[in-house]
PDB file of C-alpha atoms and ligand atoms in Angstrom:
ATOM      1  CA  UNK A   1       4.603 -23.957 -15.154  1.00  0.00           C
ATOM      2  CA  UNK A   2       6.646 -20.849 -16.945  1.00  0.00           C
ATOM      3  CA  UNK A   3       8.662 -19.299 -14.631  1.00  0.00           C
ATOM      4  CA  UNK A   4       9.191 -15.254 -14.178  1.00  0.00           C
ATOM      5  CA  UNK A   5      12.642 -15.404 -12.504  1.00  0.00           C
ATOM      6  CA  UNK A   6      13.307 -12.499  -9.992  1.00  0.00           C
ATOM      7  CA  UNK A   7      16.762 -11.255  -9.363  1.00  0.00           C
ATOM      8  CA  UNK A   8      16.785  -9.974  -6.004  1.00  0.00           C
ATOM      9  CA  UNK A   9      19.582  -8.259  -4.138  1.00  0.00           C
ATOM     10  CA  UNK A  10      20.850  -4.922  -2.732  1.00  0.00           C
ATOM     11  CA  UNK A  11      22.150  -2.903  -5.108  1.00  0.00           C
ATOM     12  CA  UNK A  12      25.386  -3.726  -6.991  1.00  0.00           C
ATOM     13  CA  UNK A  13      25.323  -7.064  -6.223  1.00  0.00           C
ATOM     14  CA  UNK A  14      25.771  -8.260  -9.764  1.00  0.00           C
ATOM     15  CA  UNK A  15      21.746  -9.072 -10.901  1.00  0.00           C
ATOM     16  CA  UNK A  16      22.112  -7.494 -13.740  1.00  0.00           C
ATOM     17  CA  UNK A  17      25.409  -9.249 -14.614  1.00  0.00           C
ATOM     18  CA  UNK A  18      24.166 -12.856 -13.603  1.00  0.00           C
ATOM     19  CA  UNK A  19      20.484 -11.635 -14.877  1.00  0.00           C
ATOM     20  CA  UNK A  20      21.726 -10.631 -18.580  1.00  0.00           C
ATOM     21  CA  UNK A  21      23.649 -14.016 -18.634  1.00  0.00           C
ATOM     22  CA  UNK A  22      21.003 -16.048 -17.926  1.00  0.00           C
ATOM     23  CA  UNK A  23      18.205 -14.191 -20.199  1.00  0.00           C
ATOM     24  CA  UNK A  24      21.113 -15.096 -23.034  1.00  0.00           C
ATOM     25  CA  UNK A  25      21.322 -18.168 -21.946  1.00  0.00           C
ATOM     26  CA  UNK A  26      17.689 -19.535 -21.444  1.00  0.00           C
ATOM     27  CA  UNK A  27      16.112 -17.378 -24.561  1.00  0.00           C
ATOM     28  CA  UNK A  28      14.066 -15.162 -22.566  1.00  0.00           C
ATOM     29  CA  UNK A  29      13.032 -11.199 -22.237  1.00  0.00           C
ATOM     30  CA  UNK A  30      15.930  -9.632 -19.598  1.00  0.00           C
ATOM     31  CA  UNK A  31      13.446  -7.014 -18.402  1.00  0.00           C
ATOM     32  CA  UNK A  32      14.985  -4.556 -16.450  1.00  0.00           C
ATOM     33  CA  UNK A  33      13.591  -1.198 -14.262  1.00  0.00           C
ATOM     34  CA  UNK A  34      16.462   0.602 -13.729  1.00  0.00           C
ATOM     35  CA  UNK A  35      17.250   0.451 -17.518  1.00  0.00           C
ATOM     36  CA  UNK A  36      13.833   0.663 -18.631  1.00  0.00           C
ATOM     37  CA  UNK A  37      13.794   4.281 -16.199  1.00  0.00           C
ATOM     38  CA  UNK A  38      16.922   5.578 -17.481  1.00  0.00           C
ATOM     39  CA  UNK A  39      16.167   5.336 -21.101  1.00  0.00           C
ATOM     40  CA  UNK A  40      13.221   7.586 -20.080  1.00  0.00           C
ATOM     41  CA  UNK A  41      15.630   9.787 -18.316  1.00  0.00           C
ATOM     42  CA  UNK A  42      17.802  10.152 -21.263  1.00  0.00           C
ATOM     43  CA  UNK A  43      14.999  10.936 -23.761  1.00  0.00           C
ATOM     44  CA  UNK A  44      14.188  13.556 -21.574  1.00  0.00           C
ATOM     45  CA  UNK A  45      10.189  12.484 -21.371  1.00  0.00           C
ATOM     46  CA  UNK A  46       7.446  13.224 -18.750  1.00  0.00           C
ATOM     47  CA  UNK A  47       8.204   9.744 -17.233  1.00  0.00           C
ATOM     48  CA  UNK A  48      12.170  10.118 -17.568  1.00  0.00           C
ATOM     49  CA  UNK A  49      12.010  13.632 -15.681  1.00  0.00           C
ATOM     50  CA  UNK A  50       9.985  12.328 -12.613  1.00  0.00           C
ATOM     51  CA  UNK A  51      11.688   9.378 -11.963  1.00  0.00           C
ATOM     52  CA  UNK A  52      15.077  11.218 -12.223  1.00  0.00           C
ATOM     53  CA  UNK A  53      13.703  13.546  -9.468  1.00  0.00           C
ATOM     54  CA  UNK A  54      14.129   9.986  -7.192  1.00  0.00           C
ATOM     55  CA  UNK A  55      16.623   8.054  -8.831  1.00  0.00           C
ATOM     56  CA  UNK A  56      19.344  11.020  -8.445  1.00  0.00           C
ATOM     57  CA  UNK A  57      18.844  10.506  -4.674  1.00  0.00           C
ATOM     58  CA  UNK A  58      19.119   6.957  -4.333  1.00  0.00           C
ATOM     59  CA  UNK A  59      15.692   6.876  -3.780  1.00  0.00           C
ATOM     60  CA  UNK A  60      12.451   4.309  -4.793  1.00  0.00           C
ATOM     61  CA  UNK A  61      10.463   5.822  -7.838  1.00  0.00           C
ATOM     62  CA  UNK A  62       6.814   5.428  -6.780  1.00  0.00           C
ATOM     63  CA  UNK A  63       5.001   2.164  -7.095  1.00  0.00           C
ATOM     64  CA  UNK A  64       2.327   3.063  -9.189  1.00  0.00           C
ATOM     65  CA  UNK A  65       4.837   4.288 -12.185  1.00  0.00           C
ATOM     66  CA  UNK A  66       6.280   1.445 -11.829  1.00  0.00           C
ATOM     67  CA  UNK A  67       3.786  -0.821 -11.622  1.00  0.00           C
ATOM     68  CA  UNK A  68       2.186   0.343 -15.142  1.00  0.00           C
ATOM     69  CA  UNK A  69       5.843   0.123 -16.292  1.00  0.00           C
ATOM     70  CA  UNK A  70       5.867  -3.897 -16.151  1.00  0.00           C
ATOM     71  CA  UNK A  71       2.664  -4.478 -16.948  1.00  0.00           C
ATOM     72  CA  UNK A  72       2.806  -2.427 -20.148  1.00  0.00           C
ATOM     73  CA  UNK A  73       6.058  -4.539 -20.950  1.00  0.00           C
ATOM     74  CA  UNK A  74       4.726  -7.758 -19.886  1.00  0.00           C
ATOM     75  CA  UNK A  75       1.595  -7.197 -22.287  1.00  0.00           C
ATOM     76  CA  UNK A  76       4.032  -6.896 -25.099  1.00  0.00           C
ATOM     77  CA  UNK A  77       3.415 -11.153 -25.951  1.00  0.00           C
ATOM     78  CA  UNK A  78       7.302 -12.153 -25.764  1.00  0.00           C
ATOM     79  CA  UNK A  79       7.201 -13.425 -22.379  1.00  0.00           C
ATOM     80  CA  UNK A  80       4.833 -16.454 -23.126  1.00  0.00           C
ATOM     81  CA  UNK A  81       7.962 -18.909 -22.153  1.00  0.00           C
ATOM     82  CA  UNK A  82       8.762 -16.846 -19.362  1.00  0.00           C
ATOM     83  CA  UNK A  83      10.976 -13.326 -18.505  1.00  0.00           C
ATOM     84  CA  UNK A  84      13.592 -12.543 -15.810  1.00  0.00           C
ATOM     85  CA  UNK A  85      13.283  -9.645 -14.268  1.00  0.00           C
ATOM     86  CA  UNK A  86      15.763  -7.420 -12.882  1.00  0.00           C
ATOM     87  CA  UNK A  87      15.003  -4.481 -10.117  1.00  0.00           C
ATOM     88  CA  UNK A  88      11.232  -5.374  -9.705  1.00  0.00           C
ATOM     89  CA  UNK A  89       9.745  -5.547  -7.550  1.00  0.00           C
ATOM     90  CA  UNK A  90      11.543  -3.797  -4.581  1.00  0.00           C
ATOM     91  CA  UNK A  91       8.510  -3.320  -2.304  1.00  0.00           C
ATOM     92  CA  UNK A  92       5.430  -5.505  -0.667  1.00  0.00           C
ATOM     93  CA  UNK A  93       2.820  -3.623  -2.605  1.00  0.00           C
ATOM     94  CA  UNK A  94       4.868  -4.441  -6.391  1.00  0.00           C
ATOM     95  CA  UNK A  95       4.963  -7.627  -5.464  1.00  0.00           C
ATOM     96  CA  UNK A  96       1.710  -8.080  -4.615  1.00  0.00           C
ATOM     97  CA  UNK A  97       0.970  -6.794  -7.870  1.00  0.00           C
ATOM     98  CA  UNK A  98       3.370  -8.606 -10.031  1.00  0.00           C
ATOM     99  CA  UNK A  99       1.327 -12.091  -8.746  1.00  0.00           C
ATOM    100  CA  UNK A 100      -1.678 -10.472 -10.434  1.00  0.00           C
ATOM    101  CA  UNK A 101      -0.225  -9.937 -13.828  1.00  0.00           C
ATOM    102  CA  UNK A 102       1.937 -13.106 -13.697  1.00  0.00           C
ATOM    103  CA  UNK A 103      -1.422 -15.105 -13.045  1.00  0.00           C
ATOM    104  CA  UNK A 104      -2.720 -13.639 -16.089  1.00  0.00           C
ATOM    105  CA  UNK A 105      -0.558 -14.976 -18.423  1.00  0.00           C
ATOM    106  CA  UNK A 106       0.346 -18.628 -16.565  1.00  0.00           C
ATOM    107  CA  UNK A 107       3.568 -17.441 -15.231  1.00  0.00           C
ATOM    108  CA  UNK A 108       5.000 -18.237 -11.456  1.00  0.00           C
ATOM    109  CA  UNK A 109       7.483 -15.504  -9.596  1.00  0.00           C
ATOM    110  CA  UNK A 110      10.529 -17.869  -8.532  1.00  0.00           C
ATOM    111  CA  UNK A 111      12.983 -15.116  -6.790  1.00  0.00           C
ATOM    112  CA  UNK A 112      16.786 -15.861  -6.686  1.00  0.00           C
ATOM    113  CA  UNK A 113      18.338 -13.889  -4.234  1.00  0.00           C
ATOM    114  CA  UNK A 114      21.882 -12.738  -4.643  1.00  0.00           C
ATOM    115  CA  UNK A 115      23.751 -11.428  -1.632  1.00  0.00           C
ATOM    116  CA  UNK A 116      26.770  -9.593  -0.929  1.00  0.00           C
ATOM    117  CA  UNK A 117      27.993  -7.144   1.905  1.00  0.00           C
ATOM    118  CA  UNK A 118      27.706  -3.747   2.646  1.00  0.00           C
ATOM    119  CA  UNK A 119      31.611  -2.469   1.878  1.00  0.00           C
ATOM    120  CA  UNK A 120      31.445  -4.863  -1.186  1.00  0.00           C
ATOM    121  CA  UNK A 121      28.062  -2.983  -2.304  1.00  0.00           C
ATOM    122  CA  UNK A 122      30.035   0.201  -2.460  1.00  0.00           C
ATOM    123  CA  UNK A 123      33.415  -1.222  -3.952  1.00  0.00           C
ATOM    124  CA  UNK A 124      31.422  -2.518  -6.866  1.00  0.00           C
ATOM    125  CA  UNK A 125      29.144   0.451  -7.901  1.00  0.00           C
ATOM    126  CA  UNK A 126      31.857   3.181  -7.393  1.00  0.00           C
ATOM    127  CA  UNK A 127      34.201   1.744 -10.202  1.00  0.00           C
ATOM    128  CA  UNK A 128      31.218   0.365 -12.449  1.00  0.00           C
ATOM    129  CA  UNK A 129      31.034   1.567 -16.164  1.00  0.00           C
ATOM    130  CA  UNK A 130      28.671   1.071 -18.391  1.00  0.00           C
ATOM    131  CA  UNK A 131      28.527   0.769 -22.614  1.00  0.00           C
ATOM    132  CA  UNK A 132      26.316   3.583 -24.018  1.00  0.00           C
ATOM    133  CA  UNK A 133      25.880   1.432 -26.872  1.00  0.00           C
ATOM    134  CA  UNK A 134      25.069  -1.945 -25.876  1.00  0.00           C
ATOM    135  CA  UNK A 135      24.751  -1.707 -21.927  1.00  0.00           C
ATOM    136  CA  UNK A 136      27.879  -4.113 -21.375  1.00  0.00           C
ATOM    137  CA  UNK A 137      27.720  -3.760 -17.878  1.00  0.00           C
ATOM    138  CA  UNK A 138      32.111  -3.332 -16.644  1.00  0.00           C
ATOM    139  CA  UNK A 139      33.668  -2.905 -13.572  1.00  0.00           C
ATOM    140  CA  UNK A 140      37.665  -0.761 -13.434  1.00  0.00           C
ATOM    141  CA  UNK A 141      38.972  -3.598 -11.360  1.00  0.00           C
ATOM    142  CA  UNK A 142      37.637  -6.920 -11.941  1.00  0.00           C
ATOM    143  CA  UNK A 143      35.858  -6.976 -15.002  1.00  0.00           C
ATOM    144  CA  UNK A 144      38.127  -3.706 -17.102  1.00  0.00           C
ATOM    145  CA  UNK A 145      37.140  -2.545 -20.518  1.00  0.00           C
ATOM    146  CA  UNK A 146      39.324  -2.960 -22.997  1.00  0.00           C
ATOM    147  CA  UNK A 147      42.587  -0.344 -23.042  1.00  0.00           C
ATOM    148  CA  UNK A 148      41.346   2.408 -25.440  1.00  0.00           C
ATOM    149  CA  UNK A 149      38.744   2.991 -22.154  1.00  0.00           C
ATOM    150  CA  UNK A 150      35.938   2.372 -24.613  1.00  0.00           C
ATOM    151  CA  UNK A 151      33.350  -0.974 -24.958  1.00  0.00           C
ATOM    152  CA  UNK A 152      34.361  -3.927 -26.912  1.00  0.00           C
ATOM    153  CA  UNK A 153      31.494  -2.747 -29.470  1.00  0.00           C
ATOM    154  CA  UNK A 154      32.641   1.026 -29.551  1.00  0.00           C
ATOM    155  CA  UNK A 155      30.653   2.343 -27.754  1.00  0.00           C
ATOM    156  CA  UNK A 156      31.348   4.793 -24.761  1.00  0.00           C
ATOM    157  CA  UNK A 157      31.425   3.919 -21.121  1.00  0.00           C
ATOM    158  CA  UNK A 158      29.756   5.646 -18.532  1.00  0.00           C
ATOM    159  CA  UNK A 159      29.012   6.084 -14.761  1.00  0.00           C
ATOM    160  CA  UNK A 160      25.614   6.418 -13.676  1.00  0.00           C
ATOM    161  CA  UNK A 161      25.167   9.500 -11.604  1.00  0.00           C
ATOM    162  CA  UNK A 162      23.308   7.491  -9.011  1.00  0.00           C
ATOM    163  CA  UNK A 163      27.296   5.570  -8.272  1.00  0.00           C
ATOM    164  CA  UNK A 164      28.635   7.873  -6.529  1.00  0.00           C
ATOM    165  CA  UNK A 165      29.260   7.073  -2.702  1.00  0.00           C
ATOM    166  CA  UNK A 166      26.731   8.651  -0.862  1.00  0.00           C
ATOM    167  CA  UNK A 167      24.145   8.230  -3.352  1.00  0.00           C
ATOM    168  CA  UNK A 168      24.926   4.177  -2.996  1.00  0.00           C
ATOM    169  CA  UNK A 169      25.055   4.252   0.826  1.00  0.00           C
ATOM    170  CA  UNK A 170      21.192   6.082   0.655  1.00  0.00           C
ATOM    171  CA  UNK A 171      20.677   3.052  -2.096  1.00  0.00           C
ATOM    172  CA  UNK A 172      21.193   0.640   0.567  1.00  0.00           C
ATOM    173  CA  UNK A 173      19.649   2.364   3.650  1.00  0.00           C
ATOM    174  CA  UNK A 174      16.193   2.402   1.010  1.00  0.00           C
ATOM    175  CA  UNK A 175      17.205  -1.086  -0.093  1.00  0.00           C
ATOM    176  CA  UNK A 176      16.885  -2.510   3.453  1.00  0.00           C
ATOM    177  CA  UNK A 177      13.653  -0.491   4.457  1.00  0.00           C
ATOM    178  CA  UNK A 178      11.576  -1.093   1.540  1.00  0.00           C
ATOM    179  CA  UNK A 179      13.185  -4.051  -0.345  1.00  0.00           C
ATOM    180  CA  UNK A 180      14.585  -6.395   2.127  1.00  0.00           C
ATOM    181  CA  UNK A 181      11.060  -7.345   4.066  1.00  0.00           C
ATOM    182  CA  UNK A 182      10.502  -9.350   0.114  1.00  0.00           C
ATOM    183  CA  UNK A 183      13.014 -11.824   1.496  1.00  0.00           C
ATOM    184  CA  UNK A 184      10.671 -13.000   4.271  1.00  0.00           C
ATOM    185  CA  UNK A 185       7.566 -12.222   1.807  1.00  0.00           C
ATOM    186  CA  UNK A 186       9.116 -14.735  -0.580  1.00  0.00           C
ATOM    187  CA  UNK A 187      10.866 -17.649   1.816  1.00  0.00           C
ATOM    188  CA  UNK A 188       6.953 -18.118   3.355  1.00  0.00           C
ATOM    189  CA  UNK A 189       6.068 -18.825  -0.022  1.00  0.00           C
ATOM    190  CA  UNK A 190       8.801 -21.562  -0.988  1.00  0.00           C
ATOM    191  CA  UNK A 191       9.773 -19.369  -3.823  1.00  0.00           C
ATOM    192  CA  UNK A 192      13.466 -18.141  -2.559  1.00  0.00           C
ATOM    193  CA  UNK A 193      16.924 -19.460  -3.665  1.00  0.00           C
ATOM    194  CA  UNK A 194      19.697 -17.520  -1.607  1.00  0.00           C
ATOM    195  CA  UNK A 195      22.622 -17.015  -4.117  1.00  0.00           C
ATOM    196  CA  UNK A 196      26.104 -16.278  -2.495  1.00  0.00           C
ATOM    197  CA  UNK A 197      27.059 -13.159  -4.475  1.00  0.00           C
ATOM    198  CA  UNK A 198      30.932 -12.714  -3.488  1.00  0.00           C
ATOM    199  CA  UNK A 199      33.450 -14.137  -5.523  1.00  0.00           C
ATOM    200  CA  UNK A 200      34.325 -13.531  -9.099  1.00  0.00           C
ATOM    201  CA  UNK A 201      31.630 -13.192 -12.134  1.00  0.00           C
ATOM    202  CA  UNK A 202      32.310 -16.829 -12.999  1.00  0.00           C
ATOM    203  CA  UNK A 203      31.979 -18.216  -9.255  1.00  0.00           C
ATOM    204  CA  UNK A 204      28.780 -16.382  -8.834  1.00  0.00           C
ATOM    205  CA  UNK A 205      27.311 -17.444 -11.959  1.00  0.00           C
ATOM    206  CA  UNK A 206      27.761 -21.282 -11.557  1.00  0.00           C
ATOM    207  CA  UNK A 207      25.981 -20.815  -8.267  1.00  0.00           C
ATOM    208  CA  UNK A 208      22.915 -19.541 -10.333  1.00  0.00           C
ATOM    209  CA  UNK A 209      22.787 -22.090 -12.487  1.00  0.00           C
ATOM    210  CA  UNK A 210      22.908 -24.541  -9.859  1.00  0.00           C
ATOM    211  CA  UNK A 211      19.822 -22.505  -7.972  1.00  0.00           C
ATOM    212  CA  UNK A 212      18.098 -22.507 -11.215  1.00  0.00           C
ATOM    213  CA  UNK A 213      18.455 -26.422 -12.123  1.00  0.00           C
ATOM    214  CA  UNK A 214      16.986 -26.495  -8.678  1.00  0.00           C
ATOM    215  CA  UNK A 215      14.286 -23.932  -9.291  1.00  0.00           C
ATOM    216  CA  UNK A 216      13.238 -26.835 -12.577  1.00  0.00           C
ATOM    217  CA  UNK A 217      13.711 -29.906 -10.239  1.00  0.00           C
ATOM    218  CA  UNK A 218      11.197 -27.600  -7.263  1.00  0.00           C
TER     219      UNK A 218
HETATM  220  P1  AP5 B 301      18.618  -0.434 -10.660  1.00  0.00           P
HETATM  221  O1  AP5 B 301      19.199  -0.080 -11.963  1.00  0.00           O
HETATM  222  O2  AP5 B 301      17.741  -1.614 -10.548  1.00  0.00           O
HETATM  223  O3  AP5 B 301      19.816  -0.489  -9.616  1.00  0.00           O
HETATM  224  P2  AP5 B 301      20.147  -1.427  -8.341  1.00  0.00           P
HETATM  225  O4  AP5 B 301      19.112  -2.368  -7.885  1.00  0.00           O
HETATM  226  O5  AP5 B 301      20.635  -0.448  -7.354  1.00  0.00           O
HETATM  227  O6  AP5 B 301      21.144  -2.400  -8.856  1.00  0.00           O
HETATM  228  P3  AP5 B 301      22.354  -2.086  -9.724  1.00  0.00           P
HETATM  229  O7  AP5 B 301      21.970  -1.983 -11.167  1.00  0.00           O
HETATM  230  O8  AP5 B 301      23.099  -0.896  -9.140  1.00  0.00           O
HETATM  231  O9  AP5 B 301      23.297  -3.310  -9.461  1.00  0.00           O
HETATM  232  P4  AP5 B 301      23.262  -4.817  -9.933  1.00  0.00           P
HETATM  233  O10 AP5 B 301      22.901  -5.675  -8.783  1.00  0.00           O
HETATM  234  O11 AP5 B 301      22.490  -4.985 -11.220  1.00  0.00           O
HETATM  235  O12 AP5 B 301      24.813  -5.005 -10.188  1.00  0.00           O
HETATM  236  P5  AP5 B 301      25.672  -5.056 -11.549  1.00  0.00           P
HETATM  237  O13 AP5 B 301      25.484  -6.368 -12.228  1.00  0.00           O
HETATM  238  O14 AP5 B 301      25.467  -3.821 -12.382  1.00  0.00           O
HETATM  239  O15 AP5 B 301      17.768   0.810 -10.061  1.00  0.00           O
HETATM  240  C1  AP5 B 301      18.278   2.119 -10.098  1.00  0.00           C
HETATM  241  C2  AP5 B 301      17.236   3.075  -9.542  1.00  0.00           C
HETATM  242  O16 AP5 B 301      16.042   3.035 -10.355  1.00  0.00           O
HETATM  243  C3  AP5 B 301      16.737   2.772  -8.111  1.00  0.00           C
HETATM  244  O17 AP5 B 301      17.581   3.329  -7.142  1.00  0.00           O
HETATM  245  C4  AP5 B 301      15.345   3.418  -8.147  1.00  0.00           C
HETATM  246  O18 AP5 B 301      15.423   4.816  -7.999  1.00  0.00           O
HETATM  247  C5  AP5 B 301      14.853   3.131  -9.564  1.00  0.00           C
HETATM  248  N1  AP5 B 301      14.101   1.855  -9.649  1.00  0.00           N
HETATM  249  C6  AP5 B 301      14.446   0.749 -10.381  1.00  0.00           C
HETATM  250  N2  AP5 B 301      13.534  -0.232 -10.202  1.00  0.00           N
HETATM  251  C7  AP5 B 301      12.594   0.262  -9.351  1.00  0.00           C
HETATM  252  C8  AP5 B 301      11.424  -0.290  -8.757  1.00  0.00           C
HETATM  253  N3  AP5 B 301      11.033  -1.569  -9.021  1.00  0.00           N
HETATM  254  N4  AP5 B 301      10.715   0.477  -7.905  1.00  0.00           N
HETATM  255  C9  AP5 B 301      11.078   1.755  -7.634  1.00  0.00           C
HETATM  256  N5  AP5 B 301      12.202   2.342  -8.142  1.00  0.00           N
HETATM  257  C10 AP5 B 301      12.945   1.590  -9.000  1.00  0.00           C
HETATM  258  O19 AP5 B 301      27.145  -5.056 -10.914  1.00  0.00           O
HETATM  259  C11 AP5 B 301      27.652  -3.922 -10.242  1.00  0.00           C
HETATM  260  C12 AP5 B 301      29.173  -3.774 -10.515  1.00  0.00           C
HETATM  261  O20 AP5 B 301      29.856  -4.886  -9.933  1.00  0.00           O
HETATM  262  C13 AP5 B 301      29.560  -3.790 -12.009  1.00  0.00           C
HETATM  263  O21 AP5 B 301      30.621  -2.923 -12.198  1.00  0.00           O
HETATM  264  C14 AP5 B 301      29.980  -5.237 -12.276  1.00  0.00           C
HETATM  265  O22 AP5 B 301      30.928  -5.351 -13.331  1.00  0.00           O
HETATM  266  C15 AP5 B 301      30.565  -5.634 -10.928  1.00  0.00           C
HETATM  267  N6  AP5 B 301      30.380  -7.037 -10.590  1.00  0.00           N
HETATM  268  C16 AP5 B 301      29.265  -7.793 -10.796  1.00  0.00           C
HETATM  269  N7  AP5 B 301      29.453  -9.040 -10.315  1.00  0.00           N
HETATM  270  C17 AP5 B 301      30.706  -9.054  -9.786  1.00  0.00           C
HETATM  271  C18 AP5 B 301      31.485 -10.051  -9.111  1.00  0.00           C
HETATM  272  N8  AP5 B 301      31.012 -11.271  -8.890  1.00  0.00           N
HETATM  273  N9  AP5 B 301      32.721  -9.714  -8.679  1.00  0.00           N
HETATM  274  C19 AP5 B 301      33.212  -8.466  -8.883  1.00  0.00           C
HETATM  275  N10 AP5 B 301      32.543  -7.489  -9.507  1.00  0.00           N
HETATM  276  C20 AP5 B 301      31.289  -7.776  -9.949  1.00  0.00           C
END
């Protein structure tokens, strides 16, 4: 069966790094919510102003808008061969959901779960920067732009106003809450592949493709 691969983690523990790699990789739609909800913020729509309302204080958007998010992308007929997705779900009641519109179209949720610690969590998302441009994802220490401070394409970096310390540390209090109970949820259905997330980009990433060339052997 098509898979629908999950990247699950707290936040700032590289899923959309590994994610983006692996949607290059395999040929399939990198479908992300975070992205999808800050283009809205940035074009200033209806959507874009309530979820900033949330995502300014670290805080879940609600499920619903999210919800009709993904399944207004996933009706879009590129994700026949499958999709990863990045950010979603991050609560019981998505995922329940996401099962629903995965059955529709002959897809199965496989979930790789990248972890990394608390102080870690922080030290990455406080010195990200991001590529206006072409959302090359950088970090000031171990992954630095090139010297002129701006992407390799030109484009100009960024920090996301939800980086800055306190902001991340609510991140994480709502990650564990809401999100963390989908580790359980997704162990009890065989579907979870625990990814150590410390070490460099490289490190991590040949762990994933290990989990995944399990995920096709499972
Ligand atoms: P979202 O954009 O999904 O943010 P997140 O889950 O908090 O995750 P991040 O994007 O911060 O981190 P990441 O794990 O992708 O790490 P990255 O690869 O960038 O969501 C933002 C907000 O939108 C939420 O708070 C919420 O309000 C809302 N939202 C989104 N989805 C929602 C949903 N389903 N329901 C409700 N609300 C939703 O890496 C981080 C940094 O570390 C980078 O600088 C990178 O270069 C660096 N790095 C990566 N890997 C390594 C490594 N191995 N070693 C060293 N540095 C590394």
């Amino acid at each position: 069966m098509k898979k629908a691969i999950i990247f699950l983690g707290p936040p700032g523990a590289g899923k959309g790094t590994q994610a983006t790699m692996v949607s290059q990789s395999i040929g399939v739609p990198y479908i992300s919510t975070g992205d999808i909800l800050r283009s809205a913020v940035k074009e200033g729509s209806s959507l874009g102003k309530k979820a900033n309302e949330y995502m300014s204080k670290g805080e879940l958007v609600p499920d619903e808008v999210v919800i009709g998010i993904i399944d207004e992308r996933l009706n879009r007929g590129d994700c026949k061969n499958g999709c990863i997705l990045d950010g979603f779900p991050r609560t019981i009641v998505q995922a329940v959901s996401l099962e629903n519109m995965l059955k529709e179209k002959g897809l199965e949720p496989v979930v790789l779960f990248i972890d990394v610690p608390d102080e870690e969590v922080v030290r990455r998302n406080s010195k990200r920067r991001i590529c206006d441009r072409c959302g090359r994802i950088y970090h000031l220490e171990t992954n630095p732009p090139p010297k002129d401070g701006k992407c390799e394409c030109g484009g100009f970096l960024y920090q996301r106003n939800d980086d800055r310390e306190d902001v991340i540390r609510e991140r994480l209090r709502v990650y564990r809450e809401k999100t963390s109970p989908l580790i359980d949820y997704y162990t009890k259905k065989n579907s979870l592949f625990k990814v150590n997330g410390s070490g460099s980009v490289e490190e991590v990433h040949s762990r994933v493709i290990s989990a995944l060339k399990k995920i096709d052997k499972a």
